[in-house]
Every structure is written in C-alpha cells, then in structure tokens.
C-alpha cells in the first residue's frame, strides 16, 4: 500500500528539501574523496545518478516479486547489496564492450559506487516507505540528481579555494565539511519551496 | 594459488548456504520477542495518546492496557484506516477515545492516534506509530516537545487546529520541516472532521 | 605489520589512525545518528561488533577465498553480520531500532569495515585481525559519541536523555539539524590534522 504522494513531489523534494548528502549524510565517502576537481566530480555524479535509477528499479522488482511473497524480509539487505554489486559489475563490462568512450569517462568510478551508501540508502528508504514503482523511480532519479548537484557545487567551491590562504590543518577534508555545512544550511531554505496537495 | 571456476562456484555456494542458514536460525530465535515488541510498542503508543503514560515498564503497559483500553466507537464509527477506535474505560464508562489517523507526510505515510476526551471537547494527546520523515528535520515530529504540544487542546465541530499563536493555545511547527509539519496538521484535521465530527464533512 | 603488538593496534585505531578523523572513512552512517548519545552509542557498538567479527571471519578464511570474488565474499559476510545486529536490535532494543531505522542496514556500506578487511584482515591471522577490527569500530564509536555529546547538550540540553540544562539556556535547534554535524566533524578533523602537522614539524 503505497503512500498517496505525487511522484513529482518526491522527485523535487529528493533534490532540494531532503538532499541525500546535505540532509541524509549518504554517499559521503566518495563525495569527499572525488571532489577536488570539477570535471571528475561531474563524471562521478553522472555515474551515481545512472546506477541509482537502475538499482532502484531492479531492487523494487526484486523486493516486490522475490522478497515479499515468501516474507523473507530479514534477508533483504544481503539481496539488495548483491543486486547492486552485480549490476555495477555488469554495467562496467557492458560499457567497456559497447560504449568505450563512456567507459573511459565513467568506468573508473563504477567500483567506487558499490560501496556508496547513497545507493543502498535509496533502496532501503524506498522499501521502508512502501513506494510504488513510479514513486521509486523518481525518488531514485531525484536522489541521484541531488547528489550530483551537491558534489558539483562542492567541487566548484573547492577549486576556487584551492589557491586561497587558509589556516594550517583546515585544508582538505575539514574544509570540505565546513563548506558542506554551509550548503546544508542554505538548502534548509528550500523546505517551504512547494506545497503538497 | 590458482584455482579454477569450479572451486569459485563451489566456495560461493557453500558460503551462501551457510550464511542463509545461520540467518534463518537467528531470525527464528528472535522472532517471538520481535513480535511481542511490536505489540507492546503499539499499546504504549495508545496509552500515550490517551494521556495515561507515566514512564510505565513493559509489564505495567500490558496490565494498564488490558485494564483500561477497549474497542470503542465515536459517533458509531468503530474503525478507521484499518485500525480500531479505542476507548479509555473508567468505572464502566468511556472517558476518552484514541482515534486513528493516516495521511501522507513529505516522504511517506504518517500513522498514529489522536486521543480525545469522551465529550469531544479536548484532545488528550498525539502519537505516531509510523513515520519516515528525514531524521533531524521532519523526523523531529516524533520528539516529545512536539507531541506534548497536542495535549488538552480545545476541539469543536468545524474548527481546525492550526500552528502559531491561537486564542486558547499555541503550537510550534518544526524548523526546517515546513512540509512535514503541515502534513501532520492536515492529517489530524482530516481525522477530526471525518471521524469525530463527521456531519461537518461537506 | 604482522607482529604488531596489541597495544599498538589499539592506540593506532583509536588515535593516530582513527578511521573517521584521519582516514575520513565511514562518515555516511556516522552523522545521521549523532543527534543523541544513546543512538550514537548503539550505532557505534553495532559497527564495532560487525567490524570485529567480519575481520575475524574473513581472516580465518583468507587462504581459501578465491581471489577474484574477494569483494563479493567480504560484502556477503559483512551483510550477514549486519542483519544479525538488526534482528538483535529489533528483539531487544526496539525503541532504538525504530529510531535508527534504515541506518542499521547502511552499516553494510560503511567503508571502515571493508577497509579493515582489505587492508588488514587479508594479511594477518584471525586474532590480531579481530582486535584491529574491533578497535577500528571503537575509534568510530568514540568520534560518534564526541559529536553527539556536543549536539545533544546544546540541542536538547540533555545527556543520554537526562536533563543537564541546569542554567536553563535556550537550546540551539540548529544543533539537532544536519548542518551542525558537518561543522562539528569539520572542526574535529581540523584539530586532528593540525595536531598531526605539528607533530611532524617537531619530528623534523
């Protein structure tokens, strides 16, 4: 029994009002380590969005048709993470074979993505909130775009600050966290951006 | 050490079988207490909504619930959103009701009970049995300062509860969670107008 | 690294190579649960339990795991322990289980666990590996407790749910909201790297 929420609202809310990184703290590891250059950050953002949409769709089907009927809820984590790992592997092989250009651009990020918490996080939230297929799909897409937006913003700010004179020790991850904190505060301003009806 | 595909396949099969078996055993072992906990959480929630929760122990919750809560009816309605309307009995009379509500938050369903007095003039309390809003933002509706604001508010047919400073009461919304806060209010008002004062429905 | 002393393993994991503050791993699941100390403690112990036992298991199996499916095996074992923790919480600490919600499942993708499995458990015998994993997890718990101490005292005026707001100051709502977690952990990392830089300068 899916909640009666317009999928478009879920889509917008998952980009702005409840951003995967800025409000849910998911996918932080790669967000911090791959954000020193705008170009690579952009590539990773694209790859995460792609994988999120695909895994959300597949995990929804797996959950609805494989986990729910025999009520094997307690095995769901293991099944979800296997689906994600397998999908990323297949995607990498497929890209390598058929779209070498894209593979050259995104390929190096794919192994990082299996352990990106945002991917498993979106699946778990989707399950716990009982979304239907369309809601899940837009939730996955929105979360991916939101993640992409956040990492691009951070990378852009870090590039600007790369040559700035800063106190010792703050350079690197400490600075990224403080920037992210300010972005998170700014994003709270989106909380009243639209009304649910 | 080089090993072939057969070994890999064999290894994975054995490992998966062992893990699944171990987890199934753990699940069966924990299942009884998980089920008891779910029931207990629901009962504790109902007592909280009726305003009779004073940090009761698990055992007290069971006895209190068995003693004083019975299925009830408000204006002939005994059930809403798949949950029963419950009555707080004292000396054979119902002195309050726990009315279920259900609606959509920003992210997912909101479910819970609104406690009201038997003469339908005041609320007793508010409790959520299911919510999945963002932790630290919308999820704060489950914190006690928010829920405690819904004690002893005046209710009447055709009048809606609202945030801000009202003549007889004041309710604060959650900062940074405008959508969730208004969803809560909308859901409660819907439950009030549809179940408690059904004649007011247009 | 093979004959590292027990005390060295402990010290390294709690301080000089603290996984969260120095290696910047495992941030994902750490921040969302840090607005109360009780949640942080349970989450931290859950992670320590999983890291310790998965390092033990993987180290014990290190000579029979086929190399090419190594990551898959690690994920499977970790996921199994996480499910166990999840069931345990549902059975014995239902309130906390409800509050942590999906964040328990996300322990699977906590990079610390896989990091320790890759970096240490693979080359070392089971007992040191278990110790290394356990203390990496406890180092993580320590950081969580540090962050949630600040957030809970300033945000709610309580500690482990007990009121400590004796002077009745107005609590800071921002502390409970996500941005505060970023600022606090940023400050802590800043402090730790300044300290490490100072030490390195002295050594010269």
Coordinates of C-alpha atoms in Angstrom, one line a residue:
Chain A
X1 CA 0.0 0.0 0.0
X2 CA 1.9 3.0 -1.3
X3 CA 1.5 6.4 0.3
X4 CA -0.6 8.8 -1.7
X5 CA 2.1 11.2 -2.7
X6 CA 2.6 12.7 -6.1
X7 CA 5.8 11.3 -7.6
X8 CA 6.8 14.7 -8.9
X9 CA 6.9 16.0 -5.4
X10 CA 9.1 13.1 -4.3
X11 CA 11.3 14.0 -7.2
X12 CA 11.7 17.7 -6.3
X13 CA 11.9 17.0 -2.6
X14 CA 14.7 14.5 -3.0
X15 CA 16.8 17.0 -4.9
X16 CA 16.2 20.1 -2.7
X17 CA 14.5 19.7 0.6
X18 CA 16.0 16.4 1.6
X19 CA 19.1 16.1 -0.4
X20 CA 20.9 12.7 0.0
X21 CA 24.1 14.3 1.2
X22 CA 23.0 17.5 2.8
X23 CA 20.2 16.1 4.9
X24 CA 20.7 12.4 5.0
X25 CA 24.5 12.2 5.0
X26 CA 24.6 9.4 2.5
X27 CA 27.4 8.8 0.0
X28 CA 29.9 10.9 1.9
X29 CA 33.0 8.8 1.3
X30 CA 33.2 9.3 -2.5
X31 CA 31.7 12.8 -2.2
X32 CA 34.7 13.9 -0.1
X33 CA 37.4 12.0 -1.9
X34 CA 36.4 12.7 -5.5
X35 CA 35.6 16.4 -5.3
X36 CA 38.9 18.2 -5.7
X37 CA 38.3 18.5 -9.5
X38 CA 35.1 19.7 -11.0
X39 CA 35.5 17.5 -14.1
X40 CA 35.9 14.2 -12.3
X41 CA 33.2 15.2 -9.8
X42 CA 30.9 15.7 -12.7
X43 CA 31.7 12.3 -14.1
X44 CA 31.1 10.6 -10.7
X45 CA 27.8 12.4 -10.3
X46 CA 26.6 11.2 -13.6
X47 CA 27.6 7.6 -12.9
X48 CA 25.9 7.7 -9.5
X49 CA 22.7 9.0 -11.0
X50 CA 22.7 6.3 -13.6
X51 CA 23.4 3.5 -11.2
X52 CA 20.8 4.9 -8.7
X53 CA 18.0 4.8 -11.3
X54 CA 18.8 1.3 -12.4
X55 CA 19.3 -0.2 -9.0
X56 CA 16.2 1.4 -7.6
X57 CA 14.1 0.0 -10.4
X58 CA 15.6 -3.5 -10.2
X59 CA 15.6 -3.6 -6.4
X60 CA 11.9 -2.6 -6.4
X61 CA 11.1 -5.5 -8.7
X62 CA 13.2 -7.9 -6.6
X63 CA 11.6 -6.7 -3.4
X64 CA 8.0 -6.9 -4.7
X65 CA 8.3 -10.2 -6.5
X66 CA 11.1 -12.1 -4.7
X67 CA 11.3 -10.9 -1.1
X68 CA 7.6 -10.1 -0.3
X69 CA 5.8 -13.3 -1.4
X70 CA 7.8 -15.7 0.9
X71 CA 8.2 -12.9 3.6
X72 CA 12.0 -13.2 3.7
X73 CA 12.3 -9.7 4.9
X74 CA 15.3 -10.5 7.1
X75 CA 17.4 -11.4 4.0
X76 CA 16.6 -8.1 2.2
X77 CA 19.9 -6.4 3.0
X78 CA 22.0 -9.2 1.6
X79 CA 19.9 -9.5 -1.5
X80 CA 19.9 -5.7 -2.2
X81 CA 23.6 -5.4 -1.8
X82 CA 24.2 -8.4 -4.1
X83 CA 21.9 -6.9 -6.7
X84 CA 23.8 -3.6 -6.6
X85 CA 27.3 -5.3 -6.8
X86 CA 26.2 -7.5 -9.7
X87 CA 24.6 -4.6 -11.6
X88 CA 27.6 -2.4 -11.2
X89 CA 29.8 -5.2 -12.5
X90 CA 27.5 -5.9 -15.5
X91 CA 27.3 -2.2 -16.3
X92 CA 31.1 -1.9 -16.3
X93 CA 31.5 -4.9 -18.6
X94 CA 28.7 -3.7 -20.9
X95 CA 30.1 -0.2 -21.1
X96 CA 33.6 -1.5 -21.8
X97 CA 32.2 -3.6 -24.7
X98 CA 29.7 -1.3 -26.3
X99 CA 30.4 2.3 -25.4
X100 CA 34.2 2.5 -24.8
X101 CA 34.0 6.4 -24.8
X102 CA 31.6 6.4 -21.9
X103 CA 33.6 3.7 -20.2
X104 CA 36.7 5.7 -20.4
X105 CA 34.8 8.6 -18.7
X106 CA 32.8 6.7 -16.0
X107 CA 34.5 3.3 -15.8
X108 CA 37.0 4.2 -13.1
X109 CA 34.2 5.4 -10.8
X110 CA 32.0 2.3 -11.1
X111 CA 33.8 0.1 -8.5
X112 CA 33.6 3.0 -6.0
X113 CA 29.8 3.1 -6.4
X114 CA 29.1 -0.4 -5.0
X115 CA 30.0 0.8 -1.5
X116 CA 28.4 4.2 -2.0
X117 CA 25.9 4.4 0.9
X118 CA 23.5 6.5 -1.2
X119 CA 22.7 3.6 -3.5
X120 CA 21.8 1.2 -0.8
X121 CA 20.2 4.0 1.2
X122 CA 17.8 4.9 -1.5
X123 CA 16.7 1.3 -1.9
X124 CA 16.2 1.0 1.9
X125 CA 14.2 4.2 2.1
X126 CA 12.1 3.2 -0.8
X127 CA 11.2 -0.1 0.8
X128 CA 10.5 1.3 4.2
X129 CA 8.3 4.0 2.8
X130 CA 6.3 1.4 0.6
X131 CA 6.7 3.4 -2.6
X132 CA 5.2 2.1 -5.8
X133 CA 7.2 1.6 -8.9
X134 CA 6.8 5.2 -10.4
X135 CA 7.4 6.8 -7.0
X136 CA 10.6 4.7 -6.5
X137 CA 11.9 5.5 -9.9
X138 CA 11.5 9.2 -9.5
X139 CA 12.9 9.0 -6.0
X140 CA 16.0 7.3 -7.4
X141 CA 16.4 9.8 -10.2
X142 CA 15.8 12.8 -7.9
X143 CA 18.3 11.5 -5.3
X144 CA 20.9 10.9 -8.0
X145 CA 20.4 14.4 -9.4
X146 CA 20.6 15.9 -5.9
X147 CA 23.8 14.0 -5.2
X148 CA 25.2 15.2 -8.5
X149 CA 24.3 18.8 -7.7
X150 CA 25.9 18.6 -4.3
X151 CA 29.2 17.1 -5.5
X152 CA 29.4 19.6 -8.3
X153 CA 28.8 22.5 -6.0
X154 CA 31.4 21.3 -3.6
X155 CA 34.0 20.6 -6.3
X156 CA 33.4 24.1 -7.8
X157 CA 33.9 25.8 -4.4
X158 CA 37.0 23.7 -3.7
X159 CA 38.6 24.6 -7.0
X160 CA 38.0 28.3 -6.2
X161 CA 39.5 27.9 -2.8
X162 CA 42.5 25.8 -3.9
X163 CA 44.8 28.8 -4.0
X164 CA 43.4 30.6 -1.1
X165 CA 45.5 31.3 2.0
X166 CA 44.0 29.2 4.8
X167 CA 44.9 28.4 8.4
X168 CA 47.1 25.2 8.8
X169 CA 45.2 21.9 9.0
X170 CA 41.9 23.2 7.6
X171 CA 42.8 22.3 4.0
X172 CA 41.4 19.1 2.8
X173 CA 38.5 17.2 4.4
X174 CA 38.0 19.7 7.3
X175 CA 37.3 22.5 4.8
X176 CA 35.0 20.2 2.7
X177 CA 32.9 19.5 5.8
X178 CA 32.6 23.2 6.7
X179 CA 31.6 24.1 3.1
X180 CA 29.1 21.2 3.2
X181 CA 27.7 22.5 6.5
X182 CA 27.1 25.9 4.9
X183 CA 25.5 24.4 1.9
X184 CA 23.2 22.3 4.1
X185 CA 22.1 25.4 5.9
X186 CA 21.3 27.1 2.7
X187 CA 19.3 24.1 1.5
X188 CA 17.1 24.2 4.6
X189 CA 15.8 27.4 2.9
X190 CA 14.1 25.1 0.3
X191 CA 11.9 23.4 2.9
X192 CA 8.9 25.6 2.1
X193 CA 9.5 25.6 -1.7
X194 CA 6.2 24.0 -2.7
X195 CA 3.1 22.7 -1.0
X196 CA 1.9 19.1 -1.1
X197 CA -1.7 18.8 -2.2
Chain B
X1 CA 47.5 -20.3 -5.6
X2 CA 45.5 -20.7 -8.8
X3 CA 42.1 -22.2 -8.6
X4 CA 39.5 -22.8 -11.3
X5 CA 36.0 -21.6 -11.8
X6 CA 34.6 -24.8 -10.3
X7 CA 36.3 -24.0 -7.0
X8 CA 35.0 -20.4 -7.0
X9 CA 31.5 -21.6 -7.7
X10 CA 31.6 -24.3 -5.1
X11 CA 33.0 -21.9 -2.5
X12 CA 30.3 -19.2 -3.1
X13 CA 27.6 -21.8 -3.0
X14 CA 28.8 -23.2 0.3
X15 CA 29.3 -19.8 1.8
X16 CA 25.9 -18.5 0.8
X17 CA 24.2 -21.6 2.1
X18 CA 25.9 -21.4 5.5
X19 CA 25.1 -17.7 5.9
X20 CA 21.5 -18.0 4.8
X21 CA 21.0 -21.0 7.2
X22 CA 22.6 -19.1 10.1
X23 CA 20.5 -16.0 9.5
X24 CA 17.3 -18.1 9.2
X25 CA 18.1 -19.7 12.5
X26 CA 18.8 -16.3 14.2
X27 CA 15.6 -14.9 12.8
X28 CA 13.5 -17.8 14.1
X29 CA 15.2 -17.4 17.5
X30 CA 14.5 -13.7 17.7
X31 CA 11.0 -13.8 16.1
X32 CA 9.0 -14.2 19.3
X33 CA 10.5 -11.2 21.0
X34 CA 10.2 -9.1 17.9
X35 CA 6.5 -9.8 17.7
X36 CA 6.0 -9.1 21.4
X37 CA 7.9 -5.8 21.0
X38 CA 5.7 -4.7 18.1
X39 CA 2.5 -5.3 20.1
X40 CA 4.0 -3.6 23.1
X41 CA 5.0 -0.5 21.1
X42 CA 1.5 -0.2 19.7
X43 CA 0.0 -0.5 23.2
X44 CA 2.4 2.0 24.7
X45 CA 1.6 4.4 21.8
X46 CA -2.2 4.2 22.5
X47 CA -1.6 4.8 26.3
X48 CA 0.5 7.8 25.4
X49 CA -2.2 9.3 23.1
X50 CA -4.8 8.7 25.9
X51 CA -2.6 10.6 28.3
X52 CA -2.0 7.7 30.7
X53 CA 1.7 7.1 30.1
X54 CA 3.9 7.8 33.0
X55 CA 7.1 6.0 32.1
X56 CA 5.5 2.7 32.6
X57 CA 7.5 -0.5 32.5
X58 CA 6.7 -3.1 29.8
X59 CA 4.7 -5.2 32.4
X60 CA 2.7 -2.1 33.5
X61 CA 1.9 -1.2 29.9
X62 CA 0.4 -4.7 29.4
X63 CA -1.7 -4.6 32.6
X64 CA -2.8 -1.0 32.1
X65 CA -3.8 -1.6 28.6
X66 CA -5.7 -4.8 29.5
X67 CA -7.4 -3.0 32.3
X68 CA -8.5 0.2 30.8
X69 CA -8.4 0.1 27.0
X70 CA -11.3 -1.5 25.0
X71 CA -12.5 -1.2 21.4
X72 CA -14.8 1.8 21.3
X73 CA -16.9 3.9 19.0
X74 CA -17.1 7.6 18.3
X75 CA -20.4 8.5 16.7
X76 CA -20.9 4.9 15.7
X77 CA -17.5 4.6 13.9
X78 CA -15.6 1.7 15.3
X79 CA -12.8 1.5 12.8
X80 CA -10.8 3.9 10.6
X81 CA -7.9 3.4 8.2
X82 CA -7.8 -0.3 9.1
X83 CA -7.3 0.5 12.8
X84 CA -9.9 0.2 15.6
X85 CA -11.1 3.2 17.5
X86 CA -10.1 2.6 21.2
X87 CA -11.8 3.7 24.3
X88 CA -10.3 4.5 27.7
X89 CA -12.6 2.9 30.3
X90 CA -13.0 4.0 33.9
X91 CA -15.7 2.5 36.1
X92 CA -17.5 1.1 33.1
X93 CA -17.7 4.4 31.2
X94 CA -15.6 5.6 28.3
X95 CA -13.7 8.8 29.4
X96 CA -11.6 9.2 26.3
X97 CA -11.0 7.8 22.8
X98 CA -7.9 7.1 20.8
X99 CA -8.9 7.9 17.2
X100 CA -6.6 6.6 14.4
X101 CA -5.3 8.9 11.7
X102 CA -3.4 8.2 8.5
X103 CA -2.1 10.6 5.8
X104 CA 0.9 11.4 3.7
X105 CA 3.9 13.2 5.0
X106 CA 6.6 14.7 2.8
X107 CA 8.2 11.3 2.3
X108 CA 5.8 8.5 3.3
X109 CA 2.7 7.7 5.2
X110 CA 2.0 9.1 8.7
X111 CA 0.0 6.9 11.0
X112 CA -0.9 7.2 14.6
X113 CA -3.6 8.0 17.2
X114 CA -5.1 11.2 18.4
X115 CA -6.5 11.0 21.9
X116 CA -9.7 13.0 22.6
X117 CA -12.0 13.3 25.7
X118 CA -15.3 11.4 25.6
X119 CA -17.3 14.7 25.4
X120 CA -15.4 15.6 22.3
X121 CA -14.2 18.9 23.5
X122 CA -10.5 18.5 24.1
X123 CA -7.6 16.5 22.8
X124 CA -5.7 14.1 25.1
X125 CA -2.5 13.6 23.2
X126 CA -0.9 12.7 19.9
X127 CA 1.3 9.8 19.0
X128 CA 2.8 8.4 15.8
X129 CA 3.0 4.7 15.2
X130 CA 4.6 5.0 11.8
X131 CA 6.5 7.9 10.2
X132 CA 9.5 8.0 7.9
X133 CA 10.4 11.7 7.6
X134 CA 14.0 12.9 7.3
X135 CA 15.9 12.3 10.6
X136 CA 16.9 15.6 12.3
X137 CA 14.3 17.5 10.2
X138 CA 10.8 16.2 9.6
X139 CA 11.6 13.2 11.8
X140 CA 11.5 15.6 14.8
X141 CA 7.7 15.3 14.9
X142 CA 8.4 12.2 16.9
X143 CA 10.2 14.1 19.6
X144 CA 8.3 14.7 22.8
X145 CA 8.3 18.5 22.8
X146 CA 6.4 18.4 19.6
X147 CA 3.9 15.7 20.6
X148 CA 3.4 17.3 24.1
X149 CA 2.0 20.4 22.4
X150 CA -1.0 18.4 21.4
X151 CA -2.3 17.8 25.0
X152 CA -5.6 19.4 26.1
X153 CA -6.3 21.5 23.0
X154 CA -9.9 22.6 22.5
X155 CA -11.6 20.9 19.6
X156 CA -15.1 21.6 18.2
X157 CA -17.1 20.7 15.1
X158 CA -16.0 22.8 12.1
X159 CA -12.9 24.3 13.8
X160 CA -9.5 23.2 12.7
X161 CA -6.3 23.1 14.8
X162 CA -3.5 25.4 13.5
X163 CA 0.1 26.3 14.2
X164 CA 1.1 29.6 15.7
X165 CA -0.5 31.6 18.4
X166 CA -4.2 30.9 18.7
X167 CA -6.5 32.5 21.2
X168 CA -6.5 29.5 23.5
X169 CA -3.3 27.7 22.7
X170 CA 0.0 27.9 20.8
X171 CA 1.7 25.2 18.7
X172 CA 5.1 25.4 17.1
X173 CA 6.0 23.7 13.9
X174 CA 9.3 22.0 13.3
X175 CA 12.1 24.3 12.0
X176 CA 13.3 23.4 8.6
X177 CA 10.4 20.9 8.1
X178 CA 7.6 23.0 6.8
X179 CA 6.1 20.3 4.7
X180 CA 6.1 17.6 7.3
X181 CA 4.7 19.9 9.9
X182 CA 1.8 21.0 7.8
X183 CA 1.2 17.4 6.7
X184 CA 0.8 16.4 10.4
X185 CA -1.7 19.2 10.9
X186 CA -3.7 18.4 7.8
X187 CA -3.8 14.7 8.7
X188 CA -5.1 15.3 12.2
X189 CA -7.7 17.8 11.0
X190 CA -8.8 15.3 8.4
X191 CA -9.3 12.7 11.1
X192 CA -11.2 15.1 13.3
X193 CA -13.6 16.2 10.5
X194 CA -14.1 12.7 9.1
X195 CA -14.4 10.6 12.3
X196 CA -15.0 12.8 15.3
X197 CA -17.3 15.4 13.7
X198 CA -18.5 13.6 10.5
X199 CA -21.6 15.8 9.9
X200 CA -19.3 18.7 9.2
X201 CA -18.0 17.0 6.0
X202 CA -19.1 18.9 3.0
Chain C
X1 CA 52.7 -5.3 10.3
X2 CA 52.5 -9.0 11.1
X3 CA 53.9 -8.9 14.6
X4 CA 52.3 -5.7 15.7
X5 CA 51.8 -5.5 19.5
X6 CA 48.2 -5.5 20.9
X7 CA 48.7 -2.1 22.5
X8 CA 50.0 -0.7 19.2
X9 CA 46.9 -1.9 17.4
X10 CA 44.7 -0.3 20.0
X11 CA 46.4 3.0 20.0
X12 CA 46.7 3.2 16.3
X13 CA 43.0 2.6 15.7
X14 CA 41.8 4.9 18.5
X15 CA 44.0 7.8 17.9
X16 CA 46.8 8.2 15.3
X17 CA 44.9 6.4 12.5
X18 CA 41.4 7.0 13.7
X19 CA 39.3 5.8 10.8
X20 CA 36.9 8.7 10.8
X21 CA 39.1 11.6 11.7
X22 CA 42.3 10.6 9.9
X23 CA 41.3 8.3 7.1
X24 CA 37.9 10.0 6.6
X25 CA 36.1 6.7 6.2
X26 CA 32.7 5.7 7.4
X27 CA 31.2 9.2 7.5
X28 CA 28.0 8.2 5.8
X29 CA 26.3 6.4 8.6
X30 CA 28.1 8.3 11.3
X31 CA 26.5 11.7 11.1
X32 CA 22.8 11.0 10.7
X33 CA 22.5 9.2 14.1
X34 CA 24.6 11.7 16.1
X35 CA 21.9 13.9 17.5
X36 CA 21.5 11.8 20.6
X37 CA 24.3 10.0 22.6
X38 CA 22.2 6.9 23.1
X39 CA 21.7 6.3 19.4
X40 CA 25.4 7.0 18.7
X41 CA 26.5 4.5 21.3
X42 CA 24.3 1.7 20.0
X43 CA 25.2 2.5 16.4
X44 CA 28.9 2.6 17.3
X45 CA 28.8 -0.7 19.2
X46 CA 26.9 -2.2 16.3
X47 CA 29.7 -1.2 13.9
X48 CA 32.4 -2.3 16.3
X49 CA 30.7 -5.7 16.6
X50 CA 30.4 -6.1 12.8
X51 CA 34.0 -4.9 12.1
X52 CA 35.5 -7.2 14.7
X53 CA 33.6 -10.3 13.7
X54 CA 33.8 -9.8 10.0
X55 CA 37.6 -9.2 10.2
X56 CA 37.9 -12.4 12.3
X57 CA 35.8 -14.4 9.9
X58 CA 37.5 -13.1 6.7
X59 CA 41.0 -13.5 8.2
X60 CA 40.2 -17.1 9.2
X61 CA 39.1 -17.8 5.6
X62 CA 41.8 -15.7 4.0
X63 CA 43.6 -18.7 2.5
X64 CA 40.5 -20.4 1.0
X65 CA 38.8 -17.3 -0.5
X66 CA 39.1 -17.3 -4.3
X67 CA 40.9 -14.1 -5.1
X68 CA 38.7 -12.8 -7.9
X69 CA 35.5 -12.9 -5.9
X70 CA 37.1 -11.5 -2.8
X71 CA 35.0 -8.3 -2.6
X72 CA 31.8 -10.3 -3.1
X73 CA 32.7 -12.6 -0.2
X74 CA 33.6 -9.6 2.0
X75 CA 30.2 -8.0 1.3
X76 CA 28.3 -11.2 1.9
X77 CA 29.9 -11.8 5.3
X78 CA 29.5 -8.2 6.4
X79 CA 25.9 -8.2 5.3
X80 CA 25.2 -11.3 7.3
X81 CA 26.6 -9.8 10.5
X82 CA 24.7 -6.6 9.9
X83 CA 21.4 -8.5 9.5
X84 CA 22.2 -10.2 12.8
X85 CA 22.7 -6.8 14.5
X86 CA 19.4 -5.6 13.0
X87 CA 17.5 -8.6 14.3
X88 CA 19.1 -8.2 17.7
X89 CA 18.1 -4.6 18.0
X90 CA 14.6 -5.3 16.9
X91 CA 14.3 -8.1 19.5
X92 CA 16.0 -6.4 22.5
X93 CA 16.1 -2.6 21.9
X94 CA 13.0 -1.9 19.9
X95 CA 12.9 1.8 20.5
X96 CA 16.4 2.4 19.3
X97 CA 15.8 0.1 16.4
X98 CA 12.9 2.2 15.4
X99 CA 14.9 5.4 15.6
X100 CA 17.9 4.1 13.7
X101 CA 15.7 2.7 11.0
X102 CA 17.4 2.1 7.7
X103 CA 20.7 3.4 9.1
X104 CA 21.4 0.0 10.6
X105 CA 21.2 -1.6 7.2
X106 CA 23.6 1.0 5.9
X107 CA 26.4 -0.3 8.2
X108 CA 27.0 -2.7 5.3
X109 CA 28.3 0.1 3.2
X110 CA 30.3 1.6 6.0
X111 CA 33.7 1.9 4.3
X112 CA 35.6 1.3 7.6
X113 CA 34.5 -2.4 7.7
X114 CA 35.6 -3.2 4.1
X115 CA 38.6 -1.1 4.5
X116 CA 39.8 -3.1 7.5
X117 CA 39.0 -6.3 5.7
X118 CA 41.1 -5.3 2.7
X119 CA 43.9 -3.6 4.5
X120 CA 44.5 -5.8 7.5
X121 CA 42.4 -9.0 7.8
X122 CA 43.7 -10.2 4.4
X123 CA 47.3 -10.5 5.5
X124 CA 47.0 -11.1 9.2
X125 CA 46.0 -14.0 11.4
X126 CA 42.5 -14.1 12.9
X127 CA 43.1 -12.8 16.5
X128 CA 45.0 -9.6 15.6
X129 CA 42.6 -9.0 12.8
X130 CA 39.6 -9.3 15.1
X131 CA 41.3 -6.9 17.5
X132 CA 42.1 -4.5 14.8
X133 CA 38.5 -4.5 13.5
X134 CA 37.1 -4.2 17.0
X135 CA 39.2 -1.2 17.9
X136 CA 38.7 0.5 14.5
X137 CA 35.0 0.2 15.3
X138 CA 35.5 1.6 18.8
X139 CA 37.5 4.5 17.4
X140 CA 34.5 5.2 15.3
X141 CA 32.2 5.0 18.4
X142 CA 34.4 7.5 20.2
X143 CA 34.0 10.0 17.4
X144 CA 30.3 9.5 17.2
X145 CA 30.0 10.0 21.0
X146 CA 32.1 13.2 20.8
X147 CA 29.9 14.7 18.1
X148 CA 26.7 13.6 19.7
X149 CA 27.8 15.0 23.1
X150 CA 28.1 18.5 21.6
X151 CA 24.9 18.1 19.7
X152 CA 22.8 16.6 22.5
X153 CA 23.9 19.0 25.2
X154 CA 23.4 22.1 23.1
X155 CA 20.5 20.9 21.1
X156 CA 18.3 19.3 23.7
X157 CA 20.0 20.2 27.0
X158 CA 20.2 16.5 27.9
X159 CA 22.8 13.7 28.1
X160 CA 21.7 10.2 27.4
X161 CA 18.2 11.6 27.8
X162 CA 18.9 13.0 31.3
X163 CA 18.4 16.7 31.8
X164 CA 21.7 18.6 32.3
X165 CA 20.3 22.0 31.4
X166 CA 20.9 23.5 34.9
X167 CA 21.2 27.1 33.9
X168 CA 18.2 26.8 31.6
X169 CA 19.7 28.2 28.5
X170 CA 17.7 28.3 25.3
X171 CA 18.6 25.1 23.4
X172 CA 20.1 25.5 19.9
X173 CA 17.7 24.0 17.4
X174 CA 20.5 24.1 14.7
X175 CA 22.5 21.5 16.7
X176 CA 19.8 18.9 16.0
X177 CA 19.6 19.7 12.4
X178 CA 22.0 18.3 9.8
X179 CA 24.4 21.3 9.2
X180 CA 25.7 21.2 12.8
X181 CA 27.0 17.7 12.3
X182 CA 29.1 18.9 9.3
X183 CA 30.5 21.8 11.3
X184 CA 31.4 19.7 14.3
X185 CA 33.1 16.9 12.4
X186 CA 34.9 19.5 10.2
X187 CA 36.2 21.2 13.4
X188 CA 37.4 17.8 14.8
X189 CA 39.2 16.9 11.6
X190 CA 40.8 20.3 11.5
X191 CA 42.0 19.8 15.1
X192 CA 43.4 16.3 14.4
X193 CA 45.2 17.3 11.2
X194 CA 46.7 20.4 12.8
X195 CA 47.9 18.2 15.7
X196 CA 49.4 15.7 13.2
X197 CA 51.1 18.5 11.3
X198 CA 52.5 19.9 14.5
X199 CA 54.0 16.5 15.4
X200 CA 55.5 16.1 12.0
X201 CA 57.1 19.5 12.2
X202 CA 58.6 18.7 15.6
X203 CA 60.0 15.4 14.4
X204 CA 61.9 17.2 11.8

